[in-house]
Short mmCIF file of C-alpha atoms in Angstrom, two decimals:
data_model
loop_
_atom_site.label_atom_id
_atom_site.label_comp_id
_atom_site.label_asym_id
_atom_site.label_seq_id
_atom_site.Cartn_x
_atom_site.Cartn_y
_atom_site.Cartn_z
CA MET A 1 69.07 -131.68 42.34
CA ASN A 2 65.85 -129.69 42.57
CA THR A 3 63.11 -131.93 41.15
CA SER A 4 60.51 -129.17 40.90
CA ALA A 5 62.94 -127.07 38.82
CA MET A 6 63.62 -130.13 36.65
CA GLN A 7 59.88 -130.67 36.15
CA LEU A 8 59.47 -127.01 35.20
CA THR A 9 62.32 -127.30 32.68
CA LEU A 10 60.89 -130.43 31.10
CA SER A 11 57.32 -129.15 30.94
CA THR A 12 58.47 -125.82 29.51
CA ILE A 13 60.56 -127.29 26.70
CA SER A 14 57.96 -129.94 25.87
CA GLU A 15 55.98 -127.36 23.86
CA PRO A 16 57.19 -127.67 20.23
CA ASN A 17 57.75 -123.97 19.53
CA ARG A 18 59.69 -123.49 22.75
CA PHE A 19 61.73 -126.60 21.95
CA ASN A 20 62.54 -125.12 18.54
CA ILE A 21 63.56 -121.82 20.13
CA ILE A 22 65.92 -123.71 22.46
CA GLU A 23 67.38 -125.54 19.47
CA LEU A 24 68.04 -122.25 17.68
CA LEU A 25 69.53 -120.65 20.78
CA LYS A 26 71.94 -123.58 21.13
CA GLN A 27 73.69 -122.10 18.08
CA GLY A 28 74.12 -118.75 19.83
CA PRO A 29 72.26 -115.63 20.95
CA ARG A 30 69.47 -114.39 18.70
CA SER A 31 67.13 -111.45 18.49
CA VAL A 32 63.37 -111.81 18.54
CA SER A 33 63.23 -110.82 14.86
CA ASP A 34 65.75 -113.56 13.98
CA LEU A 35 63.63 -116.12 15.78
CA VAL A 36 60.43 -114.89 14.11
CA GLU A 37 62.05 -115.27 10.69
CA LEU A 38 63.56 -118.69 11.40
CA LEU A 39 60.48 -120.15 13.06
CA ASN A 40 58.01 -118.68 10.61
CA ILE A 41 55.55 -117.79 13.37
CA GLY A 42 54.31 -114.40 14.46
CA GLN A 43 56.24 -112.00 16.68
CA PRO A 44 53.60 -112.06 19.45
CA GLN A 45 53.83 -115.86 19.67
CA VAL A 46 57.65 -115.82 19.72
CA SER A 47 57.64 -113.12 22.40
CA ARG A 48 55.16 -115.10 24.50
CA HIS A 49 57.28 -118.27 24.26
CA LEU A 50 60.42 -116.31 25.13
CA ARG A 51 58.68 -114.80 28.16
CA ILE A 52 57.73 -118.30 29.35
CA LEU A 53 61.27 -119.57 28.76
CA ASN A 54 62.66 -116.57 30.64
CA GLU A 55 60.28 -117.04 33.58
CA ALA A 56 61.34 -120.70 33.76
CA GLY A 57 64.98 -119.60 33.93
CA LEU A 58 65.94 -121.24 30.64
CA VAL A 59 66.92 -118.12 28.74
CA LYS A 60 68.33 -114.73 29.58
CA VAL A 61 67.80 -111.49 27.74
CA ARG A 62 69.91 -108.41 27.19
CA LYS A 63 69.02 -105.19 25.48
CA ASN A 64 71.02 -103.98 22.50
CA ALA A 65 69.55 -100.58 21.57
CA GLN A 66 65.95 -101.41 20.56
CA GLN A 67 66.59 -105.15 20.20
CA ARG A 68 66.28 -107.83 22.82
CA ILE A 69 68.89 -110.56 22.42
CA TYR A 70 68.13 -113.96 23.94
CA SER A 71 70.58 -116.67 24.91
CA LEU A 72 70.41 -119.90 26.85
CA GLU A 73 70.92 -120.00 30.58
CA ALA A 74 73.32 -122.92 31.16
CA ARG A 75 72.38 -124.05 34.67
CA PRO A 76 68.99 -125.72 33.99
CA PHE A 77 70.47 -127.67 31.10
CA GLN A 78 73.45 -128.77 33.20
CA GLU A 79 71.00 -130.08 35.82
CA LEU A 80 69.03 -131.87 33.13
CA ASP A 81 72.24 -133.39 31.77
CA GLU A 82 73.22 -134.63 35.25
CA TRP A 83 69.78 -136.17 35.71
CA LEU A 84 69.91 -137.94 32.35
CA ASP A 85 73.46 -139.10 33.08
CA SER A 86 72.16 -140.93 36.16
CA PHE A 87 70.14 -143.15 33.82
CA SER A 88 73.20 -143.81 31.72
CA ARG A 89 75.10 -145.02 34.79
CA LEU A 90 72.14 -147.22 35.73
CA TRP A 91 72.10 -148.90 32.33
CA GLU A 92 75.88 -149.29 32.23
CA GLU A 93 75.74 -151.09 35.57
CA ARG A 94 72.96 -153.36 34.37
CA LEU A 95 74.79 -154.14 31.14
CA ASP A 96 77.98 -154.90 33.09
CA ASN A 97 75.99 -157.32 35.28
CA PHE A 98 74.50 -158.93 32.20
CA GLU A 99 77.95 -159.28 30.64
CA ASP A 100 79.24 -160.95 33.82
CA TYR A 101 76.24 -163.29 33.81
CA MET A 102 76.83 -164.27 30.17
CA SER A 103 80.53 -164.85 30.85
CA ASP A 104 79.60 -167.15 33.74
CA LEU A 105 77.16 -169.06 31.52
CA ASN A 106 79.73 -169.45 28.76
CA GLY A 107 82.30 -170.66 31.31
CA LYS A 108 79.91 -173.32 32.61
CA GLU A 109 79.13 -174.59 29.10
CA SER A 110 82.80 -175.27 28.31
#
């Protein structure tokens, strides 16, 4: 897992407007004008955030006549999911150890 790519992903989506764009794109591809309307911010700001998301590899763009349609790029989010899953495994292991410890204590009290 590339930690510098992960850091770029996290720092990029930490900005609230970019996070909101990601949330909207989770529902499916959208045009810039759709995002402007849904986010209630100006077109230049939406375009700037989309450019940053694109440069970070989080979204991809395709042209449809005069429109640009944006969608999520799956790979960075799969890597993020794998990274977060490693914490889940860590906590499951610790909880299993705690459960074993409590079982041992209860067995000694009987």
